[in-house]
Amino acid sequence: MMSGFDIRRAHPPGAVFTTWRAPDGWPIRRMDWPQPSARPARGSLFFASGRGDFIEKYLESHADWHGASWNVTTFDWRGQGESRGDIVGGNNASFDPLVSDLAALLADWRAATPGPHVAIGHSMGGHLLLRALAERAPALDAAVLIAPMLEVNAKPMPAGLAPWIAAAMCRLGRRDSRVWKAPPPGDRRQRALTGGSPERYADEGWWWERKPGFNIGPPSWGWLAAAYRSAAEGFTPEKLRGVELPVLLLASATDRLVGLPAIERTAGLLPNATLHVYPRAGHEILREGDPIRDDALARIAAFFDDFTR
């Protein structure tokens, strides 16, 4: 049996990598990891990762879900991983094409896989999954949003002024300039992302060494402006109240990348939402130390059991 270390740094036997074409023809790298033919599937689980992520970064969690008898599907967003194309640094000028990609991929995935169908989105993936739920109503049985990027934590910029500053920087010709310098891959970044697990944090660097293009660097002012615009237009109270399926939100009170108040407001507007906040956790809850990560996986499993049996 493979160890956690081996699972995180090797493509799993039985996983199939393909290229899926978005509605506009953009090539999207996709991984499908079905159950062995001799073992009945629990259902089908779809995972959408965050900005700057790539399929390999969450192989350990995919293995956990696959071990729980789910068929697992995941992918690289356009602009990152091996779906980069000509988008420099993953800096999409608008989130709308990403929402369209996700909605179309969910529809194709659901048509080709057995139910129940559940989806999980982390960070930017949580943002885009929630937009798809609110605007496209994909036929899912339940969804989980992990540290969803419903509002970018742009400190030291004041939260109320950050969208205006980002828009102003774009008007001043800084659209493609990075918002901040890439921090060195050391203790400060590790604590912000993976908190109690420097070992899991190191996996990202291991993959970067082998796939340098996976490291797309910090976001641009244009990307930040697009993120604020997407949230303002996509997460209105009216749209959120129309999301009827069960949604579990997991968040951290010490998250340095996304704003907890926006997650709490959203949970209050969704008709069938459950929110759990970890008092201290890094942004990447599924790559945290074992106590937090194991708790998150258990909460997700129990949530799916409640709504898909």
Short mmCIF file of N, CA and C in Angstrom, two decimals, residues 18-193:
data_model
loop_
_atom_site.label_atom_id
_atom_site.label_comp_id
_atom_site.label_asym_id
_atom_site.label_seq_id
_atom_site.Cartn_x
_atom_site.Cartn_y
_atom_site.Cartn_z
N THR A 18 -6.78 12.95 -19.52
CA THR A 18 -7.24 13.24 -20.87
C THR A 18 -7.29 14.75 -21.07
N THR A 19 -7.55 15.16 -22.31
CA THR A 19 -7.77 16.58 -22.62
C THR A 19 -9.25 16.76 -22.94
N TRP A 20 -9.89 17.60 -22.16
CA TRP A 20 -11.30 17.94 -22.39
C TRP A 20 -11.35 19.31 -23.04
N ARG A 21 -12.20 19.46 -24.02
CA ARG A 21 -12.29 20.73 -24.74
C ARG A 21 -13.44 21.57 -24.19
N ALA A 22 -13.11 22.79 -23.77
CA ALA A 22 -14.12 23.73 -23.30
C ALA A 22 -15.01 24.15 -24.47
N PRO A 23 -16.14 24.79 -24.19
CA PRO A 23 -17.04 25.19 -25.29
C PRO A 23 -16.38 26.02 -26.36
N ASP A 24 -15.35 26.80 -26.01
CA ASP A 24 -14.65 27.61 -27.02
C ASP A 24 -13.44 26.90 -27.59
N GLY A 25 -13.26 25.62 -27.24
CA GLY A 25 -12.16 24.83 -27.77
C GLY A 25 -10.91 24.79 -26.91
N TRP A 26 -10.88 25.53 -25.79
CA TRP A 26 -9.69 25.57 -24.95
C TRP A 26 -9.40 24.18 -24.38
N PRO A 27 -8.15 23.70 -24.48
CA PRO A 27 -7.81 22.37 -23.95
C PRO A 27 -7.62 22.39 -22.44
N ILE A 28 -8.39 21.57 -21.76
CA ILE A 28 -8.35 21.47 -20.30
C ILE A 28 -7.84 20.09 -19.91
N ARG A 29 -6.77 20.03 -19.11
CA ARG A 29 -6.30 18.73 -18.64
C ARG A 29 -7.23 18.22 -17.53
N ARG A 30 -7.61 16.97 -17.65
CA ARG A 30 -8.59 16.37 -16.75
C ARG A 30 -8.06 15.03 -16.25
N MET A 31 -8.38 14.70 -14.99
CA MET A 31 -8.06 13.38 -14.46
C MET A 31 -9.33 12.72 -13.95
N ASP A 32 -9.58 11.50 -14.42
CA ASP A 32 -10.67 10.68 -13.93
C ASP A 32 -10.08 9.44 -13.26
N TRP A 33 -10.51 9.19 -12.04
CA TRP A 33 -10.01 8.04 -11.30
C TRP A 33 -11.21 7.20 -10.86
N PRO A 34 -11.67 6.30 -11.73
CA PRO A 34 -12.85 5.50 -11.41
C PRO A 34 -12.51 4.37 -10.45
N GLN A 35 -13.54 3.82 -9.86
CA GLN A 35 -13.36 2.65 -9.02
C GLN A 35 -13.01 1.43 -9.89
N PRO A 36 -12.26 0.49 -9.34
CA PRO A 36 -12.01 -0.74 -10.09
C PRO A 36 -13.32 -1.43 -10.44
N SER A 37 -13.33 -2.13 -11.55
CA SER A 37 -14.56 -2.73 -12.03
C SER A 37 -15.18 -3.69 -11.02
N ALA A 38 -14.37 -4.29 -10.16
CA ALA A 38 -14.88 -5.26 -9.19
C ALA A 38 -15.49 -4.61 -7.96
N ARG A 39 -15.34 -3.28 -7.82
CA ARG A 39 -15.84 -2.61 -6.62
C ARG A 39 -16.91 -1.59 -7.00
N PRO A 40 -18.12 -1.71 -6.47
CA PRO A 40 -19.16 -0.73 -6.80
C PRO A 40 -18.78 0.66 -6.32
N ALA A 41 -19.13 1.66 -7.11
CA ALA A 41 -18.83 3.03 -6.74
C ALA A 41 -19.87 3.56 -5.77
N ARG A 42 -19.41 4.38 -4.83
CA ARG A 42 -20.29 5.08 -3.89
C ARG A 42 -21.07 6.17 -4.60
N GLY A 43 -20.46 6.68 -5.66
CA GLY A 43 -21.01 7.78 -6.44
C GLY A 43 -19.85 8.47 -7.13
N SER A 44 -20.07 9.69 -7.59
CA SER A 44 -19.05 10.41 -8.34
C SER A 44 -18.79 11.76 -7.69
N LEU A 45 -17.50 12.05 -7.47
CA LEU A 45 -17.06 13.26 -6.77
C LEU A 45 -16.19 14.08 -7.70
N PHE A 46 -16.47 15.38 -7.75
CA PHE A 46 -15.79 16.32 -8.63
C PHE A 46 -15.07 17.35 -7.77
N PHE A 47 -13.78 17.60 -8.06
CA PHE A 47 -13.00 18.54 -7.25
C PHE A 47 -12.47 19.68 -8.11
N ALA A 48 -12.67 20.92 -7.64
CA ALA A 48 -12.17 22.11 -8.31
C ALA A 48 -11.19 22.82 -7.37
N SER A 49 -9.95 22.96 -7.80
CA SER A 49 -8.91 23.51 -6.94
C SER A 49 -8.83 25.03 -7.06
N GLY A 50 -7.83 25.62 -6.40
CA GLY A 50 -7.72 27.06 -6.33
C GLY A 50 -6.77 27.67 -7.34
N ARG A 51 -6.60 28.98 -7.24
CA ARG A 51 -5.67 29.67 -8.14
C ARG A 51 -4.25 29.17 -7.90
N GLY A 52 -3.56 28.90 -9.00
CA GLY A 52 -2.19 28.45 -8.91
C GLY A 52 -2.04 26.98 -8.61
N ASP A 53 -3.15 26.28 -8.41
CA ASP A 53 -3.08 24.85 -8.11
C ASP A 53 -2.99 24.03 -9.39
N PHE A 54 -2.83 22.73 -9.21
CA PHE A 54 -2.74 21.79 -10.33
C PHE A 54 -3.17 20.44 -9.79
N ILE A 55 -3.53 19.53 -10.66
CA ILE A 55 -4.11 18.25 -10.25
C ILE A 55 -3.28 17.57 -9.18
N GLU A 56 -1.97 17.54 -9.36
CA GLU A 56 -1.09 16.78 -8.47
C GLU A 56 -1.08 17.31 -7.04
N LYS A 57 -1.41 18.55 -6.84
CA LYS A 57 -1.31 19.15 -5.51
C LYS A 57 -2.28 18.51 -4.52
N TYR A 58 -3.36 17.92 -5.00
CA TYR A 58 -4.37 17.33 -4.12
C TYR A 58 -4.51 15.82 -4.33
N LEU A 59 -3.46 15.18 -4.79
CA LEU A 59 -3.53 13.73 -5.01
C LEU A 59 -3.86 12.97 -3.73
N GLU A 60 -3.37 13.44 -2.59
CA GLU A 60 -3.64 12.73 -1.34
C GLU A 60 -5.13 12.74 -1.01
N SER A 61 -5.78 13.87 -1.18
CA SER A 61 -7.22 13.94 -0.91
C SER A 61 -8.00 13.13 -1.94
N HIS A 62 -7.56 13.16 -3.20
CA HIS A 62 -8.22 12.33 -4.20
C HIS A 62 -8.13 10.86 -3.81
N ALA A 63 -6.98 10.46 -3.25
CA ALA A 63 -6.82 9.06 -2.82
C ALA A 63 -7.73 8.74 -1.65
N ASP A 64 -7.93 9.70 -0.75
CA ASP A 64 -8.84 9.47 0.38
C ASP A 64 -10.27 9.24 -0.13
N TRP A 65 -10.71 10.07 -1.05
CA TRP A 65 -12.07 9.93 -1.56
C TRP A 65 -12.21 8.68 -2.42
N HIS A 66 -11.20 8.39 -3.20
CA HIS A 66 -11.23 7.18 -3.99
C HIS A 66 -11.27 5.95 -3.08
N GLY A 67 -10.53 5.99 -1.99
CA GLY A 67 -10.54 4.89 -1.03
C GLY A 67 -11.87 4.72 -0.34
N ALA A 68 -12.67 5.80 -0.31
CA ALA A 68 -14.02 5.73 0.25
C ALA A 68 -15.05 5.36 -0.81
N SER A 69 -14.58 4.85 -1.93
CA SER A 69 -15.41 4.29 -3.02
C SER A 69 -16.03 5.33 -3.95
N TRP A 70 -15.54 6.56 -3.92
CA TRP A 70 -16.01 7.54 -4.89
C TRP A 70 -15.21 7.43 -6.19
N ASN A 71 -15.87 7.58 -7.33
CA ASN A 71 -15.17 7.91 -8.56
C ASN A 71 -14.75 9.38 -8.45
N VAL A 72 -13.50 9.68 -8.75
CA VAL A 72 -12.99 11.04 -8.55
C VAL A 72 -12.62 11.66 -9.89
N THR A 73 -13.06 12.90 -10.09
CA THR A 73 -12.70 13.67 -11.28
C THR A 73 -12.18 15.03 -10.85
N THR A 74 -11.09 15.48 -11.47
CA THR A 74 -10.55 16.81 -11.22
C THR A 74 -9.89 17.32 -12.49
N PHE A 75 -9.36 18.54 -12.47
CA PHE A 75 -8.87 19.16 -13.70
C PHE A 75 -7.97 20.34 -13.36
N ASP A 76 -7.29 20.86 -14.38
CA ASP A 76 -6.52 22.10 -14.26
C ASP A 76 -7.33 23.23 -14.90
N TRP A 77 -7.53 24.33 -14.15
CA TRP A 77 -8.22 25.50 -14.72
C TRP A 77 -7.45 26.04 -15.92
N ARG A 78 -8.19 26.64 -16.85
CA ARG A 78 -7.49 27.32 -17.95
C ARG A 78 -6.58 28.40 -17.36
N GLY A 79 -5.35 28.43 -17.86
CA GLY A 79 -4.38 29.40 -17.35
C GLY A 79 -3.42 28.84 -16.33
N GLN A 80 -3.61 27.60 -15.89
CA GLN A 80 -2.70 27.03 -14.89
C GLN A 80 -2.56 25.53 -15.08
N GLY A 81 -1.62 24.93 -14.32
CA GLY A 81 -1.33 23.52 -14.50
C GLY A 81 -0.90 23.25 -15.93
N GLU A 82 -1.49 22.25 -16.57
CA GLU A 82 -1.22 21.96 -17.96
C GLU A 82 -2.37 22.39 -18.87
N SER A 83 -3.14 23.37 -18.38
CA SER A 83 -4.19 24.00 -19.19
C SER A 83 -3.86 25.47 -19.43
N ARG A 84 -2.56 25.83 -19.37
CA ARG A 84 -2.17 27.23 -19.35
C ARG A 84 -2.48 27.96 -20.65
N GLY A 85 -2.16 27.36 -21.78
CA GLY A 85 -2.35 28.07 -23.04
C GLY A 85 -1.51 29.33 -23.06
N ASP A 86 -2.07 30.43 -23.58
CA ASP A 86 -1.31 31.68 -23.67
C ASP A 86 -1.69 32.68 -22.59
N ILE A 87 -2.34 32.22 -21.51
CA ILE A 87 -2.65 33.10 -20.39
C ILE A 87 -1.40 33.20 -19.52
N VAL A 88 -0.85 34.39 -19.39
CA VAL A 88 0.39 34.58 -18.65
C VAL A 88 0.10 34.60 -17.15
N GLY A 89 0.76 33.70 -16.42
CA GLY A 89 0.66 33.71 -14.97
C GLY A 89 -0.72 33.39 -14.43
N GLY A 90 -1.57 32.73 -15.22
CA GLY A 90 -2.91 32.40 -14.73
C GLY A 90 -3.79 33.60 -14.50
N ASN A 91 -3.44 34.74 -15.10
CA ASN A 91 -4.15 35.98 -14.81
C ASN A 91 -5.30 36.22 -15.79
N ASN A 92 -6.37 35.49 -15.56
CA ASN A 92 -7.57 35.65 -16.38
C ASN A 92 -8.15 37.05 -16.19
N ALA A 93 -8.52 37.69 -17.30
CA ALA A 93 -9.07 39.04 -17.23
C ALA A 93 -10.50 39.05 -16.75
N SER A 94 -11.17 37.92 -16.81
CA SER A 94 -12.54 37.78 -16.34
C SER A 94 -12.73 36.36 -15.83
N PHE A 95 -13.58 36.20 -14.83
CA PHE A 95 -13.88 34.86 -14.32
C PHE A 95 -14.99 34.19 -15.12
N ASP A 96 -15.65 34.93 -16.00
CA ASP A 96 -16.78 34.36 -16.73
C ASP A 96 -16.41 33.13 -17.57
N PRO A 97 -15.28 33.14 -18.31
CA PRO A 97 -14.92 31.92 -19.05
C PRO A 97 -14.68 30.72 -18.13
N LEU A 98 -14.17 30.97 -16.93
CA LEU A 98 -13.93 29.88 -16.00
C LEU A 98 -15.25 29.28 -15.51
N VAL A 99 -16.24 30.13 -15.28
CA VAL A 99 -17.56 29.64 -14.88
C VAL A 99 -18.16 28.80 -16.01
N SER A 100 -18.01 29.27 -17.25
CA SER A 100 -18.52 28.52 -18.39
C SER A 100 -17.80 27.18 -18.54
N ASP A 101 -16.47 27.19 -18.35
CA ASP A 101 -15.72 25.93 -18.39
C ASP A 101 -16.27 24.96 -17.37
N LEU A 102 -16.44 25.43 -16.14
CA LEU A 102 -16.87 24.56 -15.05
C LEU A 102 -18.27 24.02 -15.30
N ALA A 103 -19.19 24.87 -15.71
CA ALA A 103 -20.56 24.43 -15.94
C ALA A 103 -20.61 23.36 -17.03
N ALA A 104 -19.87 23.55 -18.11
CA ALA A 104 -19.87 22.58 -19.20
C ALA A 104 -19.20 21.28 -18.79
N LEU A 105 -18.10 21.38 -18.04
CA LEU A 105 -17.40 20.18 -17.60
C LEU A 105 -18.26 19.39 -16.61
N LEU A 106 -18.94 20.08 -15.70
CA LEU A 106 -19.85 19.40 -14.77
C LEU A 106 -20.96 18.66 -15.53
N ALA A 107 -21.50 19.29 -16.55
CA ALA A 107 -22.58 18.65 -17.31
C ALA A 107 -22.08 17.40 -18.02
N ASP A 108 -20.90 17.48 -18.64
CA ASP A 108 -20.35 16.30 -19.32
C ASP A 108 -20.01 15.20 -18.33
N TRP A 109 -19.41 15.59 -17.21
CA TRP A 109 -19.03 14.62 -16.17
C TRP A 109 -20.26 13.92 -15.61
N ARG A 110 -21.30 14.68 -15.32
CA ARG A 110 -22.49 14.08 -14.73
C ARG A 110 -23.15 13.11 -15.70
N ALA A 111 -23.17 13.45 -16.98
CA ALA A 111 -23.80 12.57 -17.96
C ALA A 111 -23.06 11.25 -18.13
N ALA A 112 -21.77 11.23 -17.79
CA ALA A 112 -20.95 10.04 -18.05
C ALA A 112 -20.64 9.23 -16.80
N THR A 113 -21.13 9.65 -15.62
CA THR A 113 -20.75 8.99 -14.37
C THR A 113 -21.99 8.65 -13.54
N PRO A 114 -21.89 7.64 -12.68
CA PRO A 114 -23.04 7.27 -11.85
C PRO A 114 -23.21 8.22 -10.67
N GLY A 115 -24.44 8.38 -10.23
CA GLY A 115 -24.73 9.20 -9.07
C GLY A 115 -24.64 8.40 -7.79
N PRO A 116 -24.80 9.10 -6.66
CA PRO A 116 -25.01 10.53 -6.54
C PRO A 116 -23.79 11.33 -7.00
N HIS A 117 -24.03 12.61 -7.33
CA HIS A 117 -23.00 13.49 -7.83
C HIS A 117 -22.76 14.62 -6.83
N VAL A 118 -21.51 14.73 -6.37
CA VAL A 118 -21.16 15.77 -5.39
C VAL A 118 -19.94 16.52 -5.91
N ALA A 119 -19.80 17.76 -5.48
CA ALA A 119 -18.68 18.58 -5.92
C ALA A 119 -18.06 19.31 -4.74
N ILE A 120 -16.74 19.49 -4.82
CA ILE A 120 -15.98 20.19 -3.79
C ILE A 120 -15.14 21.26 -4.48
N GLY A 121 -15.16 22.47 -3.94
CA GLY A 121 -14.34 23.55 -4.49
C GLY A 121 -13.51 24.18 -3.41
N HIS A 122 -12.21 24.36 -3.68
CA HIS A 122 -11.30 24.99 -2.73
C HIS A 122 -10.91 26.38 -3.24
N SER A 123 -10.96 27.38 -2.37
CA SER A 123 -10.47 28.73 -2.64
C SER A 123 -11.11 29.31 -3.91
N MET A 124 -10.32 29.62 -4.95
CA MET A 124 -10.92 30.12 -6.18
C MET A 124 -11.89 29.11 -6.76
N GLY A 125 -11.57 27.80 -6.59
CA GLY A 125 -12.50 26.77 -7.05
C GLY A 125 -13.83 26.83 -6.32
N GLY A 126 -13.80 27.21 -5.03
CA GLY A 126 -15.03 27.39 -4.28
C GLY A 126 -15.82 28.58 -4.78
N HIS A 127 -15.12 29.66 -5.10
CA HIS A 127 -15.76 30.85 -5.69
C HIS A 127 -16.48 30.48 -6.98
N LEU A 128 -15.74 29.80 -7.87
CA LEU A 128 -16.31 29.49 -9.18
C LEU A 128 -17.40 28.42 -9.10
N LEU A 129 -17.25 27.48 -8.18
CA LEU A 129 -18.31 26.48 -8.00
C LEU A 129 -19.58 27.15 -7.50
N LEU A 130 -19.45 28.08 -6.55
CA LEU A 130 -20.64 28.76 -6.04
C LEU A 130 -21.28 29.60 -7.13
N ARG A 131 -20.49 30.26 -7.96
CA ARG A 131 -21.07 31.00 -9.07
C ARG A 131 -21.83 30.08 -10.02
N ALA A 132 -21.24 28.91 -10.29
CA ALA A 132 -21.93 27.96 -11.17
C ALA A 132 -23.24 27.50 -10.53
N LEU A 133 -23.22 27.24 -9.23
CA LEU A 133 -24.44 26.83 -8.54
C LEU A 133 -25.51 27.92 -8.63
N ALA A 134 -25.09 29.18 -8.45
CA ALA A 134 -26.04 30.28 -8.41
C ALA A 134 -26.55 30.67 -9.80
N GLU A 135 -25.72 30.49 -10.82
CA GLU A 135 -26.08 30.99 -12.14
C GLU A 135 -26.46 29.89 -13.14
N ARG A 136 -25.93 28.67 -12.95
CA ARG A 136 -26.15 27.61 -13.93
C ARG A 136 -26.92 26.43 -13.36
N ALA A 137 -27.05 26.36 -12.03
CA ALA A 137 -27.81 25.30 -11.36
C ALA A 137 -27.48 23.90 -11.86
N PRO A 138 -26.22 23.49 -11.79
CA PRO A 138 -25.88 22.13 -12.23
C PRO A 138 -26.59 21.10 -11.35
N ALA A 139 -26.89 19.96 -11.92
CA ALA A 139 -27.67 18.93 -11.21
C ALA A 139 -26.74 18.15 -10.27
N LEU A 140 -26.49 18.71 -9.10
CA LEU A 140 -25.67 18.07 -8.08
C LEU A 140 -26.54 17.70 -6.89
N ASP A 141 -26.05 16.75 -6.10
CA ASP A 141 -26.78 16.36 -4.89
C ASP A 141 -26.31 17.12 -3.66
N ALA A 142 -25.05 17.55 -3.64
CA ALA A 142 -24.52 18.31 -2.52
C ALA A 142 -23.20 18.92 -2.95
N ALA A 143 -22.77 19.97 -2.24
CA ALA A 143 -21.52 20.64 -2.57
C ALA A 143 -20.81 21.08 -1.30
N VAL A 144 -19.48 21.13 -1.38
CA VAL A 144 -18.64 21.59 -0.27
C VAL A 144 -17.74 22.71 -0.78
N LEU A 145 -17.67 23.79 -0.02
CA LEU A 145 -16.78 24.91 -0.33
C LEU A 145 -15.75 25.01 0.78
N ILE A 146 -14.47 24.84 0.44
CA ILE A 146 -13.40 24.83 1.43
C ILE A 146 -12.58 26.11 1.29
N ALA A 147 -12.55 26.92 2.36
CA ALA A 147 -11.88 28.22 2.32
C ALA A 147 -12.22 28.95 1.04
N PRO A 148 -13.52 29.08 0.70
CA PRO A 148 -13.87 29.65 -0.59
C PRO A 148 -13.46 31.12 -0.70
N MET A 149 -12.93 31.48 -1.85
CA MET A 149 -12.45 32.84 -2.08
C MET A 149 -13.63 33.73 -2.49
N LEU A 150 -14.51 33.98 -1.53
CA LEU A 150 -15.67 34.82 -1.80
C LEU A 150 -15.29 36.30 -1.69
N GLU A 151 -14.20 36.56 -0.98
CA GLU A 151 -13.61 37.89 -0.92
C GLU A 151 -12.12 37.71 -0.70
N VAL A 152 -11.31 38.32 -1.57
CA VAL A 152 -9.87 38.22 -1.42
C VAL A 152 -9.44 39.06 -0.21
N ASN A 153 -8.63 38.47 0.65
CA ASN A 153 -8.07 39.21 1.77
C ASN A 153 -6.86 39.98 1.25
N ALA A 154 -7.05 41.23 0.93
CA ALA A 154 -6.01 42.02 0.25
C ALA A 154 -5.23 42.90 1.22
N LYS A 155 -5.20 42.56 2.49
CA LYS A 155 -4.43 43.35 3.44
C LYS A 155 -2.99 43.48 2.95
N PRO A 156 -2.40 44.66 3.14
CA PRO A 156 -2.82 45.77 4.00
C PRO A 156 -3.80 46.75 3.35
N MET A 157 -4.27 46.49 2.14
CA MET A 157 -5.29 47.37 1.57
C MET A 157 -6.58 47.23 2.37
N PRO A 158 -7.26 48.33 2.71
CA PRO A 158 -8.55 48.24 3.41
C PRO A 158 -9.56 47.46 2.57
N ALA A 159 -10.33 46.60 3.23
CA ALA A 159 -11.25 45.72 2.51
C ALA A 159 -12.22 46.51 1.63
N GLY A 160 -12.75 47.60 2.15
CA GLY A 160 -13.72 48.36 1.38
C GLY A 160 -13.13 49.09 0.19
N LEU A 161 -11.83 49.39 0.26
CA LEU A 161 -11.19 50.14 -0.82
C LEU A 161 -10.48 49.25 -1.82
N ALA A 162 -10.22 48.00 -1.45
CA ALA A 162 -9.42 47.12 -2.31
C ALA A 162 -9.98 46.99 -3.73
N PRO A 163 -11.31 46.79 -3.90
CA PRO A 163 -11.81 46.69 -5.29
C PRO A 163 -11.58 47.96 -6.10
N TRP A 164 -11.69 49.11 -5.44
CA TRP A 164 -11.48 50.38 -6.14
C TRP A 164 -10.01 50.57 -6.49
N ILE A 165 -9.14 50.18 -5.57
CA ILE A 165 -7.70 50.30 -5.84
C ILE A 165 -7.31 49.40 -7.01
N ALA A 166 -7.82 48.15 -7.01
CA ALA A 166 -7.50 47.23 -8.10
C ALA A 166 -7.98 47.78 -9.44
N ALA A 167 -9.20 48.31 -9.47
CA ALA A 167 -9.73 48.88 -10.71
C ALA A 167 -8.91 50.08 -11.15
N ALA A 168 -8.49 50.92 -10.19
CA ALA A 168 -7.70 52.10 -10.52
C ALA A 168 -6.34 51.71 -11.08
N MET A 169 -5.71 50.69 -10.51
CA MET A 169 -4.42 50.24 -11.01
C MET A 169 -4.54 49.74 -12.45
N CYS A 170 -5.66 49.09 -12.77
CA CYS A 170 -5.88 48.65 -14.15
C CYS A 170 -6.01 49.85 -15.08
N ARG A 171 -6.74 50.87 -14.65
CA ARG A 171 -6.91 52.07 -15.49
C ARG A 171 -5.58 52.79 -15.69
N LEU A 172 -4.67 52.66 -14.73
CA LEU A 172 -3.36 53.31 -14.81
C LEU A 172 -2.35 52.49 -15.62
N GLY A 173 -2.82 51.40 -16.24
CA GLY A 173 -1.95 50.61 -17.09
C GLY A 173 -1.18 49.52 -16.36
N ARG A 174 -1.58 49.19 -15.12
CA ARG A 174 -0.88 48.19 -14.34
C ARG A 174 -1.61 46.85 -14.33
N ARG A 175 -2.50 46.63 -15.27
CA ARG A 175 -3.35 45.43 -15.29
C ARG A 175 -2.52 44.15 -15.20
N ASP A 176 -1.39 44.10 -15.88
CA ASP A 176 -0.60 42.87 -15.93
C ASP A 176 0.51 42.83 -14.88
N SER A 177 0.63 43.87 -14.08
CA SER A 177 1.65 43.91 -13.03
C SER A 177 1.21 43.07 -11.85
N ARG A 178 2.16 42.44 -11.18
CA ARG A 178 1.84 41.61 -10.01
C ARG A 178 1.42 42.49 -8.83
N VAL A 179 0.44 42.01 -8.09
CA VAL A 179 -0.04 42.76 -6.93
C VAL A 179 1.02 42.78 -5.83
N TRP A 180 1.72 41.66 -5.66
CA TRP A 180 2.79 41.58 -4.68
C TRP A 180 3.91 40.71 -5.23
N LYS A 181 5.06 40.83 -4.63
CA LYS A 181 6.18 39.99 -5.02
C LYS A 181 5.97 38.58 -4.48
N ALA A 182 6.47 37.62 -5.22
CA ALA A 182 6.36 36.23 -4.75
C ALA A 182 7.19 36.06 -3.48
N PRO A 183 6.57 35.62 -2.37
CA PRO A 183 7.35 35.40 -1.16
C PRO A 183 8.27 34.21 -1.34
N PRO A 184 9.40 34.21 -0.67
CA PRO A 184 10.26 33.02 -0.76
C PRO A 184 9.54 31.80 -0.21
N PRO A 185 9.81 30.63 -0.77
CA PRO A 185 9.10 29.42 -0.33
C PRO A 185 9.59 28.93 1.03
N GLY A 186 9.34 29.74 2.06
CA GLY A 186 9.83 29.43 3.39
C GLY A 186 8.74 29.38 4.43
N ASP A 187 9.12 29.64 5.68
CA ASP A 187 8.23 29.43 6.81
C ASP A 187 6.98 30.30 6.76
N ARG A 188 7.11 31.57 6.35
CA ARG A 188 5.96 32.47 6.37
C ARG A 188 4.88 31.99 5.41
N ARG A 189 5.27 31.66 4.19
CA ARG A 189 4.29 31.17 3.22
C ARG A 189 3.73 29.82 3.66
N GLN A 190 4.58 28.98 4.21
CA GLN A 190 4.12 27.66 4.66
C GLN A 190 3.06 27.79 5.75
N ARG A 191 3.28 28.67 6.71
CA ARG A 191 2.30 28.82 7.80
C ARG A 191 0.98 29.35 7.27
N ALA A 192 1.03 30.23 6.28
CA ALA A 192 -0.21 30.79 5.74
C ALA A 192 -1.01 29.74 4.97
N LEU A 193 -0.31 28.82 4.31
CA LEU A 193 -1.00 27.86 3.45
C LEU A 193 -1.34 26.57 4.17
#
